mmCIF file of C-alpha atoms in Angstrom:
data_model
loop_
_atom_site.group_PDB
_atom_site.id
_atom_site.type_symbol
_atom_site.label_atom_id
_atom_site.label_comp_id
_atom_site.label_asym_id
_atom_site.label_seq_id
_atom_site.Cartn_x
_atom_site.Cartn_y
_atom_site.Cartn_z
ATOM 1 C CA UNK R 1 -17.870 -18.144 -21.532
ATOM 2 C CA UNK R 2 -16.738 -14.685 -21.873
ATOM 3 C CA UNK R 3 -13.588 -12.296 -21.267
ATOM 4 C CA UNK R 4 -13.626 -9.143 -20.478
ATOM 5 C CA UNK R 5 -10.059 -6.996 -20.151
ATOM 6 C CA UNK R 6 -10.595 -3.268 -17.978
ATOM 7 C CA UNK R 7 -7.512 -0.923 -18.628
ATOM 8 C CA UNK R 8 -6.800 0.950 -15.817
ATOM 9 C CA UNK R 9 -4.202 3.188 -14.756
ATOM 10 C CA UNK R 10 -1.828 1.586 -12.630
ATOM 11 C CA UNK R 11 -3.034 -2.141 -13.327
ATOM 12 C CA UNK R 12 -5.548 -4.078 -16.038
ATOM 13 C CA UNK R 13 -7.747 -6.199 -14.702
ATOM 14 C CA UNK R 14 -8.749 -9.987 -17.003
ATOM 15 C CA UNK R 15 -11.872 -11.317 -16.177
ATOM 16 C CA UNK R 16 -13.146 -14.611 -16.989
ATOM 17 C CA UNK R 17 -16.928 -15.319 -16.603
ATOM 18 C CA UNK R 18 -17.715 -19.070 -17.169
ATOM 19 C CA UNK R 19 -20.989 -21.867 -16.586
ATOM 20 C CA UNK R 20 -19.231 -25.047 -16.810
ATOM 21 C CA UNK R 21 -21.646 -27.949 -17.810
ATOM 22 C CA UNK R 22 -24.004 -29.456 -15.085
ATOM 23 C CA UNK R 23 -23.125 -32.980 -13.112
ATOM 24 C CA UNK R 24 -24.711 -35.323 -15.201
ATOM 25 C CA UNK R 25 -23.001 -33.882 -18.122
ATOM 26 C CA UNK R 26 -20.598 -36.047 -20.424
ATOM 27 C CA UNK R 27 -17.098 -36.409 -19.488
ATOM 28 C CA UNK R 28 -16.030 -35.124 -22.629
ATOM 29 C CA UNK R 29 -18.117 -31.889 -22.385
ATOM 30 C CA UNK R 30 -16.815 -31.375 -19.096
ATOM 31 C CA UNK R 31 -12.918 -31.812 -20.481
ATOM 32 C CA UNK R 32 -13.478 -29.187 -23.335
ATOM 33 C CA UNK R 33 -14.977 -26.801 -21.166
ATOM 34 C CA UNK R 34 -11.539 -27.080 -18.796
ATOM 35 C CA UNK R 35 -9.724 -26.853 -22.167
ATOM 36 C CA UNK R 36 -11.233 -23.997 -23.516
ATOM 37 C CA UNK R 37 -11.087 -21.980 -19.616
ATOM 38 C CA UNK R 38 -7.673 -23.241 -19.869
ATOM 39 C CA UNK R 39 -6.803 -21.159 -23.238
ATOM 40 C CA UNK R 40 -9.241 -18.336 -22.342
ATOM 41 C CA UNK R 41 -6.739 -17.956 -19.013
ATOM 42 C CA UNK R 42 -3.538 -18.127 -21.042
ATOM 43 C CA UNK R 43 -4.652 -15.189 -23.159
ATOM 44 C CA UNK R 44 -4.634 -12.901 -20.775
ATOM 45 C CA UNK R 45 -1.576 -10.665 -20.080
ATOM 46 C CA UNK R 46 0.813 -12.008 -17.599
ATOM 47 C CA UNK R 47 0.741 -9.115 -14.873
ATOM 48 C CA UNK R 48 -3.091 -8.565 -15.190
ATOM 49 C CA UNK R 49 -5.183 -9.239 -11.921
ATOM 50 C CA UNK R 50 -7.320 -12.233 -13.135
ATOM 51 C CA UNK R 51 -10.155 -13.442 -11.820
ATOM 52 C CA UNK R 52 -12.769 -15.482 -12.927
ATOM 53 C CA UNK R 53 -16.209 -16.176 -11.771
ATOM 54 C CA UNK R 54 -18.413 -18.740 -12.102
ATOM 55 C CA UNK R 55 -21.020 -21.195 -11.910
ATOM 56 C CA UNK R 56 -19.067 -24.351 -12.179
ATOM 57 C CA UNK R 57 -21.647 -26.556 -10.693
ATOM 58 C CA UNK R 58 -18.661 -27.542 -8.002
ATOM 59 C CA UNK R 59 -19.114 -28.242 -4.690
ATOM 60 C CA UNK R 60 -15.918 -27.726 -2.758
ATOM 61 C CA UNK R 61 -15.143 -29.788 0.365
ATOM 62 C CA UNK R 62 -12.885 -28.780 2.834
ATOM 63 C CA UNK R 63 -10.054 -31.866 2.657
ATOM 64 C CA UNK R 64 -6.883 -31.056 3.586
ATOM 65 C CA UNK R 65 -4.729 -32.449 1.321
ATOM 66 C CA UNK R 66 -6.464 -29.583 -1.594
ATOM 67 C CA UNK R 67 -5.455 -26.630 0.763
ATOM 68 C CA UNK R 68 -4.426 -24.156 0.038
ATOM 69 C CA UNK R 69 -6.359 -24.280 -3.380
ATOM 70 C CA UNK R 70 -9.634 -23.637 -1.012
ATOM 71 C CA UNK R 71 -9.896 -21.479 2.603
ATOM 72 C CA UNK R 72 -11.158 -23.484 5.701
ATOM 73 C CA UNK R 73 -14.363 -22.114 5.394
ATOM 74 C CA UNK R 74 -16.417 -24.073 2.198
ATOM 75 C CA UNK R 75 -19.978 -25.251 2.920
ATOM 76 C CA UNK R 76 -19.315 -28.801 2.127
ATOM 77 C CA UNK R 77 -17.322 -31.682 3.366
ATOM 78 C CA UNK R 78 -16.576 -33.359 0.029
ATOM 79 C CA UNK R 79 -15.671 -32.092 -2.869
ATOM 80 C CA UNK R 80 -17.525 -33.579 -5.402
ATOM 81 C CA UNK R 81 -16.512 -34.508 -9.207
ATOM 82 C CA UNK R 82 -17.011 -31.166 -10.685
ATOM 83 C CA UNK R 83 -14.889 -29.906 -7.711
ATOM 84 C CA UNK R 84 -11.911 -32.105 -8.590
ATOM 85 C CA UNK R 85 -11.690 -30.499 -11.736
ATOM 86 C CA UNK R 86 -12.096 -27.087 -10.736
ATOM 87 C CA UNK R 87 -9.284 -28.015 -8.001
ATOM 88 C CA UNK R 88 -7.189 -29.124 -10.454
ATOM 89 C CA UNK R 89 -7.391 -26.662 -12.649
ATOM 90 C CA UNK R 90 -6.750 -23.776 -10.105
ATOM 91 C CA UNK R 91 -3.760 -25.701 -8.891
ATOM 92 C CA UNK R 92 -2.225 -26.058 -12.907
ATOM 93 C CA UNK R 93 -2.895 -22.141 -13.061
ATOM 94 C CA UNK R 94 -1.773 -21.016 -9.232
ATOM 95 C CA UNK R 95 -5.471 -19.913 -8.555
ATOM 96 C CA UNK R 96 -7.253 -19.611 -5.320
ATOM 97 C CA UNK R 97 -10.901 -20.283 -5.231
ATOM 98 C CA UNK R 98 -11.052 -17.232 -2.997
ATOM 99 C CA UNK R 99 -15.131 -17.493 -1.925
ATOM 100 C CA UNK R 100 -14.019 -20.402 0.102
ATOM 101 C CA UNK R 101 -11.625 -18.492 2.698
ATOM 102 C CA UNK R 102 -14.331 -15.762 4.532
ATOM 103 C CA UNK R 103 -16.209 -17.154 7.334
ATOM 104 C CA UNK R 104 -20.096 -16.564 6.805
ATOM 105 C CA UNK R 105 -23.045 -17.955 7.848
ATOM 106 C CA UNK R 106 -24.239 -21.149 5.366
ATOM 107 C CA UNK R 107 -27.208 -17.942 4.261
ATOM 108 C CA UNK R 108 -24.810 -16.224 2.745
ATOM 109 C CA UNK R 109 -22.125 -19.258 1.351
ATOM 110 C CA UNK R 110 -25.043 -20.872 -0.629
ATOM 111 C CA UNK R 111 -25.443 -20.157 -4.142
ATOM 112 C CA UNK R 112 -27.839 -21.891 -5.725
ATOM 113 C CA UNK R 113 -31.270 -23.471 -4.825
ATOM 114 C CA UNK R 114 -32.846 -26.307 -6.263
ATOM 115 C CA UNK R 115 -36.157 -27.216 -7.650
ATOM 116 C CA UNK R 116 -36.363 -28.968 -3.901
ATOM 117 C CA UNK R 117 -35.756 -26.159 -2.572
ATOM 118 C CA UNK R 118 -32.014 -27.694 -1.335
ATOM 119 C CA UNK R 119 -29.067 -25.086 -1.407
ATOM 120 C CA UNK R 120 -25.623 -25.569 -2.207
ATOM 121 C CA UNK R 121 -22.448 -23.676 -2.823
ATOM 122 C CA UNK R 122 -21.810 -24.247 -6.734
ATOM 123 C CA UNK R 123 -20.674 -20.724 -8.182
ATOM 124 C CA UNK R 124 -16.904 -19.380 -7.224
ATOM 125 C CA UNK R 125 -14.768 -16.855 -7.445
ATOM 126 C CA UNK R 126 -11.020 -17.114 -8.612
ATOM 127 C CA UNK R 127 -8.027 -14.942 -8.169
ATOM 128 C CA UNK R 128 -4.459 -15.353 -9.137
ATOM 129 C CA UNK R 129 -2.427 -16.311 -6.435
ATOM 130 C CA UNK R 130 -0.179 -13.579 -7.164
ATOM 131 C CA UNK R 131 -2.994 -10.852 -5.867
ATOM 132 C CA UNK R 132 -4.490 -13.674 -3.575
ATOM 133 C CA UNK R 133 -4.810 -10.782 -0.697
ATOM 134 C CA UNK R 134 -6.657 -7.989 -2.952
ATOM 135 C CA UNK R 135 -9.994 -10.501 -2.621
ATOM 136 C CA UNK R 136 -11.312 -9.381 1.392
ATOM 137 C CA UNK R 137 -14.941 -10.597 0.772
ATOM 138 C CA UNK R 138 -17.224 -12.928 -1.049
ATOM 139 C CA UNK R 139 -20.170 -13.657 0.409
ATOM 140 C CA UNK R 140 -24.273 -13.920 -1.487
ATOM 141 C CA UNK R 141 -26.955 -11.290 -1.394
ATOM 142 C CA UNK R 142 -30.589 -12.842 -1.373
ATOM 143 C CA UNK R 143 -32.475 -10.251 -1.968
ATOM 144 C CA UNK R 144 -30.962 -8.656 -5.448
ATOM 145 C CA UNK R 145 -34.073 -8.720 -7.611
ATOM 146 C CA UNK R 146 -32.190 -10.929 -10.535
ATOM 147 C CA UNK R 147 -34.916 -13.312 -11.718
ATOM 148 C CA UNK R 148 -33.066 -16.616 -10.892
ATOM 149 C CA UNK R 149 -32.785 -19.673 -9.234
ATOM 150 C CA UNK R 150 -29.158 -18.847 -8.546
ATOM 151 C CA UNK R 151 -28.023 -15.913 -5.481
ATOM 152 C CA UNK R 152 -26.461 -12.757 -6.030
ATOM 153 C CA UNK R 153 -22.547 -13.493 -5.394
ATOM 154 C CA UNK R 154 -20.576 -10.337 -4.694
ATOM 155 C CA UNK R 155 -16.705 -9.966 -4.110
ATOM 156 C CA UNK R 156 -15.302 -6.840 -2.915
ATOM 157 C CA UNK R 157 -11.603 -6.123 -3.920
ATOM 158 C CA UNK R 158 -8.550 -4.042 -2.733
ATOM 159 C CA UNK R 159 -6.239 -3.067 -4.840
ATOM 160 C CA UNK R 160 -2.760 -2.411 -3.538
ATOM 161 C CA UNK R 161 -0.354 0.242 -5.257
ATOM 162 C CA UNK R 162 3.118 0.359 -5.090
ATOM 163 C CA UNK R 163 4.776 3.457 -3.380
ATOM 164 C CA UNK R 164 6.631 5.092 -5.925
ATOM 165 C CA UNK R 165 9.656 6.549 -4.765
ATOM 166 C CA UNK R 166 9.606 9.952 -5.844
ATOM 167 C CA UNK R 167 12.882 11.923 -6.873
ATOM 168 C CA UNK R 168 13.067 14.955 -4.948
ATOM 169 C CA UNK R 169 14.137 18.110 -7.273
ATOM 170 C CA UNK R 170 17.067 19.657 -5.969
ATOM 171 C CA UNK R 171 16.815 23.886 -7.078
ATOM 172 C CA UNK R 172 20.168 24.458 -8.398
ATOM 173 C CA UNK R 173 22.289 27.176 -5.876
ATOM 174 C CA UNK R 174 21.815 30.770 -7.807
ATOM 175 C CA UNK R 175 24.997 32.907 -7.152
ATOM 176 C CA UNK R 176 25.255 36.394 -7.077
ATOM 177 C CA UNK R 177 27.131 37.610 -9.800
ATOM 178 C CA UNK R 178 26.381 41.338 -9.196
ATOM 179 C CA UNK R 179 28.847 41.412 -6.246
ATOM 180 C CA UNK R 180 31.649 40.690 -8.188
ATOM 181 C CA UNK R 181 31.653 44.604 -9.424
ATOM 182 C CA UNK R 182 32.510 45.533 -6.273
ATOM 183 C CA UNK R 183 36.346 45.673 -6.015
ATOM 184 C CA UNK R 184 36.521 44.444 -2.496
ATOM 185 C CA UNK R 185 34.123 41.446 -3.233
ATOM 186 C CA UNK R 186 36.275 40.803 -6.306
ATOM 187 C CA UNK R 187 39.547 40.696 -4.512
ATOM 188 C CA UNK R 188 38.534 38.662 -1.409
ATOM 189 C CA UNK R 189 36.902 36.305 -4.143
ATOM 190 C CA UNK R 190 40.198 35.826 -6.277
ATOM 191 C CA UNK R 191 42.371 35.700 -2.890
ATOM 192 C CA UNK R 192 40.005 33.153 -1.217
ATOM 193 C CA UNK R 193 40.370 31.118 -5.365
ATOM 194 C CA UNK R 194 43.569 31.183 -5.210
ATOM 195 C CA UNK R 195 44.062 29.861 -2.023
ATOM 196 C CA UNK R 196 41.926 26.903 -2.657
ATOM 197 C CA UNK R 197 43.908 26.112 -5.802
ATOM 198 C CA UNK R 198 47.004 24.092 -5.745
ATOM 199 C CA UNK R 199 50.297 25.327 -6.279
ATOM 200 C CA UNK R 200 51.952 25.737 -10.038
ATOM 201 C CA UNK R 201 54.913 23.798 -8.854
ATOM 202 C CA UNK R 202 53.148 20.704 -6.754
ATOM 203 C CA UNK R 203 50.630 20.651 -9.648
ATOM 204 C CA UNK R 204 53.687 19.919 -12.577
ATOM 205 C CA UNK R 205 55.270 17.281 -10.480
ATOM 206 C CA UNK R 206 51.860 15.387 -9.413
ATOM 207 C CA UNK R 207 51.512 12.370 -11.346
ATOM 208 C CA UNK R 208 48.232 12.366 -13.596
ATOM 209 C CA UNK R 209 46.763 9.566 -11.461
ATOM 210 C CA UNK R 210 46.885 11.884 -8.368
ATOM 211 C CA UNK R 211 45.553 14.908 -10.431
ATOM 212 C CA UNK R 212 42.630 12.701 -11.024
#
């Protein structure tokens, strides 16, 4: 299990890479590995974009009662036991496994293949439900040259910025003093102040409140 934190300039992005132990793996392994995912996720920042991929060793069904935890579009029925935990713990954290919501053909869904040569949909990607959307893809590439039994999986993001509104600079009014050495600028200038100015006498009698 590893973390890996990528500052950026308008967002930081937490990723969590994880291989949970295998099926016929010891209940208690299997709860300390939850455990430890489970503090590894609470380290990271609150408004990071977190993700974390994996190969959990989970197949994901497509029950109804788990949505919308997992998309419509998993290539199992049943969810087996390692999927029940990975459900749960997506649901305590208010993940998404997103690589079950993108309709693909079962070449592209499958993850692993056994030793028989069977293929199955064990490794996942996660997002936090907060930037659910910013996932638009997951699908596998077969023919990445990566010396393993397990496919290439590859999600594509989007991230979204927020329009910032800008504060439009106002250039102050420039006045041209010059004028005012003119005589007949200068006296059309302190008729036209004086008319705009109250009267000596209204002025004394207004309260202070109307002044204001």
């Amino acid at each position: 299990m590893c973390r890996l934190r990528i500052k950026g300039r308008f967002f930081n992005l937490s990723i969590i890479n994880v291989h949970s132990p295998h099926m016929g793996s010891d209940a208690d392994d299997k709860d300390a590995f939850y455990e430890l995912l489970d503090r590894e996720y609470r380290k990271c920042p609150k408004h990071d974009f977190k993700i974390v991929i994996c190969d959990l060793n989970a197949q994901v069904g497509q029950e109804e009662e788990f949505r919308p935890v997992f998309g419509r579009f998993s290539d199992h029925q049943q969810t087996n036991e390692n999927g029940l935990r990975l459900i749960d713990f997506a649901t305590s954290r208010n993940m998404a496994i997103r690589s079950t919501f993108f309709q693909h053909t079962s070449l592209y869904k499958y993850t692993w293949r056994s030793p028989n040569d069977t293929e199955t949909q064990i490794d996942h990607v996660l997002i936090d439900g907060r930037h659910f959307s910013d996932i638009i893809d997951v699908r596998t590439y077969r023919g990445a040259d990566i010396d393993s039994d397990h496919y290439l999986v590859v999600a594509k993001l989007r991230q979204r910025l927020s329009e910032v509104n800008k504060i439009r600079y106002r250039r102050p009014q420039r006045y041209n003093l010059e004028r005012l050495k003119d005589p007949e600028v200068a006296t059309q200038y302190a008729r036209e102040l004086e008319a705009a100015l109250p009267d000596e006498g209204e002025l004394a009698e207004a309260s202070l409140e109307a002044c204001w």
